[in-house]
PDB file of C-alpha atoms in Angstrom:
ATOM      1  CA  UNK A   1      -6.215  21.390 -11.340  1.00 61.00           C
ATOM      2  CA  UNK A   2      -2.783  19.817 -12.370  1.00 74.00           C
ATOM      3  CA  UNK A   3      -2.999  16.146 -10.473  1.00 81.00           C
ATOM      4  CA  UNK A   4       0.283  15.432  -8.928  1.00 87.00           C
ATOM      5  CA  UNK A   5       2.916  12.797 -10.210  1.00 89.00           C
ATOM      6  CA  UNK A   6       2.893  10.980  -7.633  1.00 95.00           C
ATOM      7  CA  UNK A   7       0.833   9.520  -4.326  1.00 95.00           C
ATOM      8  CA  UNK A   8       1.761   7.296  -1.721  1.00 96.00           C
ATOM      9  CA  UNK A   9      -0.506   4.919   0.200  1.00 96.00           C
ATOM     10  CA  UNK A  10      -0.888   1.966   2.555  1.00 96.00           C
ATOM     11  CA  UNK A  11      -3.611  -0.543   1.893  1.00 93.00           C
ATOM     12  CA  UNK A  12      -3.960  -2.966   4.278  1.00 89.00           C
ATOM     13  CA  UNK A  13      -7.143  -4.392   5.166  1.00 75.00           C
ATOM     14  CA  UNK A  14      -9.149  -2.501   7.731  1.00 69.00           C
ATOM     15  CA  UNK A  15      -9.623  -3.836  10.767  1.00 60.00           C
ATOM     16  CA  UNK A  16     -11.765  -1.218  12.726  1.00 65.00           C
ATOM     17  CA  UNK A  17     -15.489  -1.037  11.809  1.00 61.00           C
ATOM     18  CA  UNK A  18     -15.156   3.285  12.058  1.00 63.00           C
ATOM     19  CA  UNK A  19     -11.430   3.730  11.378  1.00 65.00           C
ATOM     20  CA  UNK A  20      -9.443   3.794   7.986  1.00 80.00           C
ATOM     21  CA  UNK A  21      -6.734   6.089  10.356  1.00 83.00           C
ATOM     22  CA  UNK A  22      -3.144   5.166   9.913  1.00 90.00           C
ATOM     23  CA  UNK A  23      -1.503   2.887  12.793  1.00 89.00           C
ATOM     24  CA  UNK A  24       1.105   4.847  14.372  1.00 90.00           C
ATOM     25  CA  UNK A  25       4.210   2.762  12.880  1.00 92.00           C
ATOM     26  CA  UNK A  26       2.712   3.381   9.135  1.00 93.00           C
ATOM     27  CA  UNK A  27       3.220   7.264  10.905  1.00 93.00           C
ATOM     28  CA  UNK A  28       6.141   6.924  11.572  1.00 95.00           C
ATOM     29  CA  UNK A  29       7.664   4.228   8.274  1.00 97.00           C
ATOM     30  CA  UNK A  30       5.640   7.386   6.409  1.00 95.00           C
ATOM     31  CA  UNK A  31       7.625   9.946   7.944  1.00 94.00           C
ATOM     32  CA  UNK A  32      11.284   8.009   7.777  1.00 95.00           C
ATOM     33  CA  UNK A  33      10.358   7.560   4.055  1.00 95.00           C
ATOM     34  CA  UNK A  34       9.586  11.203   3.508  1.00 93.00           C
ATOM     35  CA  UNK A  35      12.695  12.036   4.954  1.00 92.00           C
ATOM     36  CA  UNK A  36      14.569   9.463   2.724  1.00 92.00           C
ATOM     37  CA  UNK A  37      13.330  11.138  -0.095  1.00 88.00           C
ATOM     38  CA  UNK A  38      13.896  14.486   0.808  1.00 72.00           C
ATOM     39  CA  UNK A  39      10.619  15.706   0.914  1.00 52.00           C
ATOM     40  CA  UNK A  40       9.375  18.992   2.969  1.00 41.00           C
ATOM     41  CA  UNK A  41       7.087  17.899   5.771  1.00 41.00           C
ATOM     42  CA  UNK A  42       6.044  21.834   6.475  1.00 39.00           C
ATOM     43  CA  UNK A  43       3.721  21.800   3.279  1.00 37.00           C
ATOM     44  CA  UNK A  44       0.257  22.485   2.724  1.00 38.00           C
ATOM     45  CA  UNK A  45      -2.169  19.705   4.089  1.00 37.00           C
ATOM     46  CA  UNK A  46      -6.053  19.054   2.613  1.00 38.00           C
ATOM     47  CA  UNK A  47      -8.094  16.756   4.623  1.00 33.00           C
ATOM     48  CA  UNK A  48      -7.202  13.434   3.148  1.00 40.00           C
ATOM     49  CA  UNK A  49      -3.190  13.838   2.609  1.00 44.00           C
ATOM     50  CA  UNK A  50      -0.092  16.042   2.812  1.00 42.00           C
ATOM     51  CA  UNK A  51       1.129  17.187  -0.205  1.00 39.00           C
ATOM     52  CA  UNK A  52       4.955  18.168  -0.866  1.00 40.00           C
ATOM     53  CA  UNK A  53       7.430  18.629  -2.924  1.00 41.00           C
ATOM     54  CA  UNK A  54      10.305  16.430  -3.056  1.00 42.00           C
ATOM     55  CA  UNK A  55      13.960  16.706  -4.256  1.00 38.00           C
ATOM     56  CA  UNK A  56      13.422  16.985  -7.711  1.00 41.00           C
ATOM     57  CA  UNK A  57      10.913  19.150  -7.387  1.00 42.00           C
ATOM     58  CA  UNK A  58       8.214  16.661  -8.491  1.00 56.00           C
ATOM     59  CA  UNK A  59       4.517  17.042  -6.718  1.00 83.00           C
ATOM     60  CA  UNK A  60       4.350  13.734  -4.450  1.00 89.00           C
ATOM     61  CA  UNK A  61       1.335  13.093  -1.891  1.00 92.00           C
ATOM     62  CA  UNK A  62       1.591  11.169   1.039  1.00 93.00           C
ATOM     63  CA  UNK A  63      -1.768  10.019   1.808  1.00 92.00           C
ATOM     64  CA  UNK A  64      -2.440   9.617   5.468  1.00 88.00           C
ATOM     65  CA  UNK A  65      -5.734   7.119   5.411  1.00 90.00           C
ATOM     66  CA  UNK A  66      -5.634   3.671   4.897  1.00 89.00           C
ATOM     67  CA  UNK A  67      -7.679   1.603   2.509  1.00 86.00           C
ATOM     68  CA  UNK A  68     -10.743   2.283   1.012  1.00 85.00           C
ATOM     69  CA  UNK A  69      -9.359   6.031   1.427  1.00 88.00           C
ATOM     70  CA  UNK A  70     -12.671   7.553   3.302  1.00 80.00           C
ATOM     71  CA  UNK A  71     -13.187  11.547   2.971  1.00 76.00           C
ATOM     72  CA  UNK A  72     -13.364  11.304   6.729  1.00 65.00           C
ATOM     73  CA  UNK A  73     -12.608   9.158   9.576  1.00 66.00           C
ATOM     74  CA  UNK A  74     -12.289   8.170  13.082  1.00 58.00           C
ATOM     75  CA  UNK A  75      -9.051   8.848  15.126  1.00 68.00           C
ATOM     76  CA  UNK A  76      -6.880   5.413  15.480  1.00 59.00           C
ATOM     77  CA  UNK A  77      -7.713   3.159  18.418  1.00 63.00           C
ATOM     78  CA  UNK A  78      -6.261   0.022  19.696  1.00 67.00           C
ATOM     79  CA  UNK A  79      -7.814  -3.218  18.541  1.00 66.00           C
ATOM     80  CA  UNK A  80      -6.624  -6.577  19.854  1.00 62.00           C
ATOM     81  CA  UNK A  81      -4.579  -8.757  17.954  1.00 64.00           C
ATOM     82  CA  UNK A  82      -7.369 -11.847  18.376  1.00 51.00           C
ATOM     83  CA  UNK A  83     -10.170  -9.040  16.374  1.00 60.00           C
ATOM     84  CA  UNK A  84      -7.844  -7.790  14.228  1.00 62.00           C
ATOM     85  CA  UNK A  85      -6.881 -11.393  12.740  1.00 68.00           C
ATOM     86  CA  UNK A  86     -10.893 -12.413  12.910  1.00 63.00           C
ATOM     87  CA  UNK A  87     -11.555  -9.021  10.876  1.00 69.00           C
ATOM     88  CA  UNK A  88      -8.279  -9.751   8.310  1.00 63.00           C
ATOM     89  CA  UNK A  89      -9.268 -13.181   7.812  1.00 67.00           C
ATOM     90  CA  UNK A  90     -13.165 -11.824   6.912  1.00 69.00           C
ATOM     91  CA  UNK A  91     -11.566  -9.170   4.678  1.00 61.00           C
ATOM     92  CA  UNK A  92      -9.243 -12.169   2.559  1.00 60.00           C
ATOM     93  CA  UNK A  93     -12.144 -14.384   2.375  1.00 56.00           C
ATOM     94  CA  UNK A  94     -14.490 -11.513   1.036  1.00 60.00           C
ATOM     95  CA  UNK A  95     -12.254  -9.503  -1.040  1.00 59.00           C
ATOM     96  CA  UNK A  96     -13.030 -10.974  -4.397  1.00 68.00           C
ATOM     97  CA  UNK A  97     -17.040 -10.951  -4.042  1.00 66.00           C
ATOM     98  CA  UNK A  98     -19.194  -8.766  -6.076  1.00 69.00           C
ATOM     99  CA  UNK A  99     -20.329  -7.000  -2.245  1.00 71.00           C
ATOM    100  CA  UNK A 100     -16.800  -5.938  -2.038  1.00 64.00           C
ATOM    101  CA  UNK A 101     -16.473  -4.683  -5.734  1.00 71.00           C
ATOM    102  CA  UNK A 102     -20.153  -2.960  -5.641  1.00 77.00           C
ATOM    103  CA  UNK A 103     -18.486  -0.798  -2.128  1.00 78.00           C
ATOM    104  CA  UNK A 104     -14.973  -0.051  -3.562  1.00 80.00           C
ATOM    105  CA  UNK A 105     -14.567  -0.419  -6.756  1.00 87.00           C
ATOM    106  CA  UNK A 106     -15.546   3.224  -8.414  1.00 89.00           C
ATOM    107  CA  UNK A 107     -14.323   4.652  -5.321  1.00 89.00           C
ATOM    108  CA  UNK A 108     -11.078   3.342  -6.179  1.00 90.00           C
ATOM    109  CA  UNK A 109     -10.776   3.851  -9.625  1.00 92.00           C
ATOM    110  CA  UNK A 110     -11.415   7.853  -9.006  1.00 93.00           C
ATOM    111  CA  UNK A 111      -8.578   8.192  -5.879  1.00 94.00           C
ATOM    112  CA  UNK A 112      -5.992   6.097  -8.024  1.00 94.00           C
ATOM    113  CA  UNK A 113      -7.060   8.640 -10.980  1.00 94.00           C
ATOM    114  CA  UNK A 114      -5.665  11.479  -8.908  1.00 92.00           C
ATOM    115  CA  UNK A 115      -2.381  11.088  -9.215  1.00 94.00           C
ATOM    116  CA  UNK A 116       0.266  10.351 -12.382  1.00 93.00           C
ATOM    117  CA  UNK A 117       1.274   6.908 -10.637  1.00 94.00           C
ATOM    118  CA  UNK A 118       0.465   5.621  -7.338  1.00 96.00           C
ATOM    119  CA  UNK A 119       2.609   3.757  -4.901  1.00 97.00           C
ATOM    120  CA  UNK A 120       0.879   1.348  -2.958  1.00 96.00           C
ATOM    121  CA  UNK A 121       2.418  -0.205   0.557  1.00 97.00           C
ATOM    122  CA  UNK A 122       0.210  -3.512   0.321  1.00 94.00           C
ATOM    123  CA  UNK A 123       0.884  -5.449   4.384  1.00 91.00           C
ATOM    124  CA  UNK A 124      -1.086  -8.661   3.969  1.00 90.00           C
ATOM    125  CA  UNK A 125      -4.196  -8.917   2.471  1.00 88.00           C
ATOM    126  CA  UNK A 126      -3.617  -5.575   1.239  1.00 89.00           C
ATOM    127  CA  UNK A 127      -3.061  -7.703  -1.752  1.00 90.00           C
ATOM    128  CA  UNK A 128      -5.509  -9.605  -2.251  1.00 88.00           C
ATOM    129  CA  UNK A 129      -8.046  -6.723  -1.320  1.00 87.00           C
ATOM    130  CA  UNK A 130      -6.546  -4.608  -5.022  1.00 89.00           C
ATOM    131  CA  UNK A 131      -6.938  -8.073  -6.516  1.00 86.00           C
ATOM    132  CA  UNK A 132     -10.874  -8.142  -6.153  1.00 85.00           C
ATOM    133  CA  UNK A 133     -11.666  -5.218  -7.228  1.00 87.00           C
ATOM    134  CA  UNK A 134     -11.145  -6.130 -10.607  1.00 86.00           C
ATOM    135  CA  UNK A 135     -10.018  -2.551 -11.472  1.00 89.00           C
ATOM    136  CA  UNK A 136      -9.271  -1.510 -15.366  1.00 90.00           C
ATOM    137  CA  UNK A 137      -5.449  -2.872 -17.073  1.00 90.00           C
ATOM    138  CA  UNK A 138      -5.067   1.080 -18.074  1.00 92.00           C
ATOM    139  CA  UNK A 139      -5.543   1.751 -14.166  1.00 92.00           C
ATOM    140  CA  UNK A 140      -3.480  -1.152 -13.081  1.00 92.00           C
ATOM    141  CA  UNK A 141      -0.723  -0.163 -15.208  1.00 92.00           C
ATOM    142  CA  UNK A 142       0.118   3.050 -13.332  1.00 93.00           C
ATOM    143  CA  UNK A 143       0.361   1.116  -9.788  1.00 94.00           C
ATOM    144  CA  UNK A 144       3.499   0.154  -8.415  1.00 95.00           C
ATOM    145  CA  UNK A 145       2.760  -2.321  -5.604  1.00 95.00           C
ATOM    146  CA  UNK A 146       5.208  -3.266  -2.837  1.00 97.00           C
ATOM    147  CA  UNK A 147       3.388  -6.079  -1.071  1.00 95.00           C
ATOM    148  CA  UNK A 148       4.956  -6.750   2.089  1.00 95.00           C
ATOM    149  CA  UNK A 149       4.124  -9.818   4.326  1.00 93.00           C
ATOM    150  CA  UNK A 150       1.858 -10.742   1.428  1.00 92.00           C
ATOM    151  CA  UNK A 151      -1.214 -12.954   1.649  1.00 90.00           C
ATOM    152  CA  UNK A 152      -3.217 -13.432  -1.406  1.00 89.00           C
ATOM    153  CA  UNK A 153      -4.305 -16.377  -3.559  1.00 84.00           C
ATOM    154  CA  UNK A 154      -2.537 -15.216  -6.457  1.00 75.00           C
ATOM    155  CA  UNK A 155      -0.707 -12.424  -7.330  1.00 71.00           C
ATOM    156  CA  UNK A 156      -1.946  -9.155  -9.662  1.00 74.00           C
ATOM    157  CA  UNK A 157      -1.744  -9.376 -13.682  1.00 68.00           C
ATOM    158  CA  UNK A 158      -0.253  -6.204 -15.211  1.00 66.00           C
ATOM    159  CA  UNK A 159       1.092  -4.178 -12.528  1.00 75.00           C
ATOM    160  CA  UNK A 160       4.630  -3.426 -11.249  1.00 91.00           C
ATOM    161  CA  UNK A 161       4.763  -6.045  -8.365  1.00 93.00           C
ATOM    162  CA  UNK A 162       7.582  -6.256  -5.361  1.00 95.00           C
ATOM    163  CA  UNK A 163       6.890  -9.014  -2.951  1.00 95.00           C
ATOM    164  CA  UNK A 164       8.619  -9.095   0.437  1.00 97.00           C
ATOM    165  CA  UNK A 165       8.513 -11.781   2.935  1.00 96.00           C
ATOM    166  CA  UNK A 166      10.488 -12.024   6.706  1.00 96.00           C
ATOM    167  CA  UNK A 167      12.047 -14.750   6.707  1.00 95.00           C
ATOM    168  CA  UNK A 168      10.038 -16.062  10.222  1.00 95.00           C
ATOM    169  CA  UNK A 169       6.541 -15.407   8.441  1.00 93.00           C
ATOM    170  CA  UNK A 170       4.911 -18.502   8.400  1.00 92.00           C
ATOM    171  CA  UNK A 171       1.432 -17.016   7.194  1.00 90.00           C
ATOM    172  CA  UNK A 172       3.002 -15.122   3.952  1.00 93.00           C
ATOM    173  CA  UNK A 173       5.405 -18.487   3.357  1.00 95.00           C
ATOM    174  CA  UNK A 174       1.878 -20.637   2.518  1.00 92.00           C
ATOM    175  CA  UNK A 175       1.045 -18.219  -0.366  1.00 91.00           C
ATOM    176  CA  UNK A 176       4.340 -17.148  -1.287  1.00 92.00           C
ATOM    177  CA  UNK A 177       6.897 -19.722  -0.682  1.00 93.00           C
ATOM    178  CA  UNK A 178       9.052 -17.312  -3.134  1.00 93.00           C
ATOM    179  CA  UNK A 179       9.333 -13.330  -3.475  1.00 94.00           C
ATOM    180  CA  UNK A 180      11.899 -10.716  -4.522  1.00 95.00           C
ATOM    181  CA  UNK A 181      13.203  -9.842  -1.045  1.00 96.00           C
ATOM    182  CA  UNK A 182      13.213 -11.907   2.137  1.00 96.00           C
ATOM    183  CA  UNK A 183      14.405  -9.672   5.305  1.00 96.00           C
ATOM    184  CA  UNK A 184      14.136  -9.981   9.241  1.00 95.00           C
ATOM    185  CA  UNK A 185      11.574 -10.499  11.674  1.00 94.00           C
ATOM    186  CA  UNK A 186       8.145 -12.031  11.729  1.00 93.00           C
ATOM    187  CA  UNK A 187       4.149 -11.251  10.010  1.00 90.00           C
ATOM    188  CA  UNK A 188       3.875  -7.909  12.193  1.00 88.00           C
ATOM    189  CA  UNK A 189       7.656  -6.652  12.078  1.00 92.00           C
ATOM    190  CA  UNK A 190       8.418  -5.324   8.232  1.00 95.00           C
ATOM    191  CA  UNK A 191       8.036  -1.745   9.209  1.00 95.00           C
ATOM    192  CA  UNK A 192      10.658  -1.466  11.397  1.00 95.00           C
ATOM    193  CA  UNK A 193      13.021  -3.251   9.439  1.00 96.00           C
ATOM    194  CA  UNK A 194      16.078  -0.663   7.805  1.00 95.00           C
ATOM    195  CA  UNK A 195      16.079  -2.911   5.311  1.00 97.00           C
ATOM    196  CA  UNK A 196      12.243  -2.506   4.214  1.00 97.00           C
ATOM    197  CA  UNK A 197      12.700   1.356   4.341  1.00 97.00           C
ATOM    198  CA  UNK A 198      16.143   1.534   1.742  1.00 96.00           C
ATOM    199  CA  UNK A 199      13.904  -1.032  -0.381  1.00 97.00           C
ATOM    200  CA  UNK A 200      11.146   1.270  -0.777  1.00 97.00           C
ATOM    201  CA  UNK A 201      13.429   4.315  -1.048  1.00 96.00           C
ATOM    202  CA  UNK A 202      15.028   2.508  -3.937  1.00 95.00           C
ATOM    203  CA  UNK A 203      11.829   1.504  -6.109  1.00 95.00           C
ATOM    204  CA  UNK A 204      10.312   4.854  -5.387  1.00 95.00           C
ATOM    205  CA  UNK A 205      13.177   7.071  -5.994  1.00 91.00           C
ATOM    206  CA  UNK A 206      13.419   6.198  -9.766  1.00 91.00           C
ATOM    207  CA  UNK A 207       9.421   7.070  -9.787  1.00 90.00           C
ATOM    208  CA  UNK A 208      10.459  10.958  -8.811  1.00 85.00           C
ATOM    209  CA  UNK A 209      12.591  11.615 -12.071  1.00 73.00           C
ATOM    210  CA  UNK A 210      11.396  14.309 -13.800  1.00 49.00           C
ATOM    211  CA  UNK A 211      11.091  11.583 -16.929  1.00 46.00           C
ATOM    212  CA  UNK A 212       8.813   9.686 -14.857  1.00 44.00           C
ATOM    213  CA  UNK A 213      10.713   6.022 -15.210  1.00 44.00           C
ATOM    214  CA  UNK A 214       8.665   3.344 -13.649  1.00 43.00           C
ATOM    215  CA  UNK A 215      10.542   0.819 -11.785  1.00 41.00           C
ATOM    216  CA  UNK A 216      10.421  -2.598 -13.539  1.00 38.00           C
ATOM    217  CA  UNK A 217       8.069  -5.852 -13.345  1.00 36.00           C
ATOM    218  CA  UNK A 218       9.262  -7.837 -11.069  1.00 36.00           C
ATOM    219  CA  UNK A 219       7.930 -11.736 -11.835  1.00 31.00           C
ATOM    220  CA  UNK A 220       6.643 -13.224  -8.409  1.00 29.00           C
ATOM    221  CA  UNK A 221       6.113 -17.157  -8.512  1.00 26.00           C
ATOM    222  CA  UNK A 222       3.560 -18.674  -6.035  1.00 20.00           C
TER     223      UNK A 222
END
């Protein structure tokens, strides 16, 4: 089986106990993205993601589960803002204990291994969550991560690193005071922004040549 070139992925930290489903605005940023890019939504789907083929005719997955990537899940549900803080704020204090590497660690290693490169959409502490698993440099070294309302202590060694803050995100401002890209809005609003979406479409795009150019480091100071 030839692994594609390319998968795309949200990891953000999960927030319901039987759900890794997709909220319906990553949907929908998913679909505006795969649009940008020219992809074909009418492809062949497996259980886990959609696979297509974009403009350049390079294989590209757009995976359609959130972090840790389950085989199956729930359908989304609602959860309150209130429980989905308490649950984010238990995932950022956990995420760099051994509990957390003995669940998701080898499970990680093997769904980044299925693809050339990996794009990872990183919302809060999306971050920090990749940061505890500890995961190899010659795995680390084929992420790109664009890490959007970040909050994590510090940031990842080795890896192709974007950081984007809204400028009214007081949460994200106490761990990074300075990233690559400030745009609109507040904590929960990046995904709608047009500016967010021609950001991604512009560190991705390069990633679809045929001569598989990465996009470069980007240094992020805490």
């Amino acid at each position: 089986m030839i692994r594609p070139r390319l998968q795309i992925a949200f990891l953000t930290g999960p927030v319901h106990p039987y759900s890794a489903a997709l909220h319906p605005r990553q949907k929908r940023f998913l679909a505006q993205l795969q649009e940008r890019l020219r992809g074909n939504p009418g492809s062949e789907r497996d259980p886990i993601s959609c696979a297509s083929r974009s403009a350049s005719d390079v294989d590209v997955v757009w995976v359609n589960r959130d972090f840790p990537y389950p085989p199956s899940t729930a359908a989304w549900s609602p959860t309150p803002l209130w429980r989905a803080s308490l649950r984010n704020a238990r995932n950022f204090l956990g995420a760099r204990s051994k509990r957390a590497r003995t669940h998701h660690r080898e499970h990680l290693i093997t769904f980044f291994e299925q693809a050339s490169m990996t794009v990872l959409l990183a919302g809060s502490c999306g971050l920090e969550l990749l940061a505890g698993l500890e995961l190899p440099e010659a795995i680390l070294s084929r992420v790109t991560i664009i890490a959007y309302a970040p909050v994590a202590r510090r940031p990842l060694p080795r890896t192709r690193l974007i950081t984007v803050r809204a400028r009214f995100d007081g949460l994200s401002l106490l761990f990074f005071p300075r990233v690559d890209y400030l745009i609109s809005g507040g904590h929960l609003d990046t995904l709608v922004q047009p500016k967010f979406l021609e950001l991604c479409v512009a560190v991705i795009h390069p990633l679809l040549s045929t001569e598989g150019r990465s996009h470069p480091s980007h240094a992020t100071a805490l």
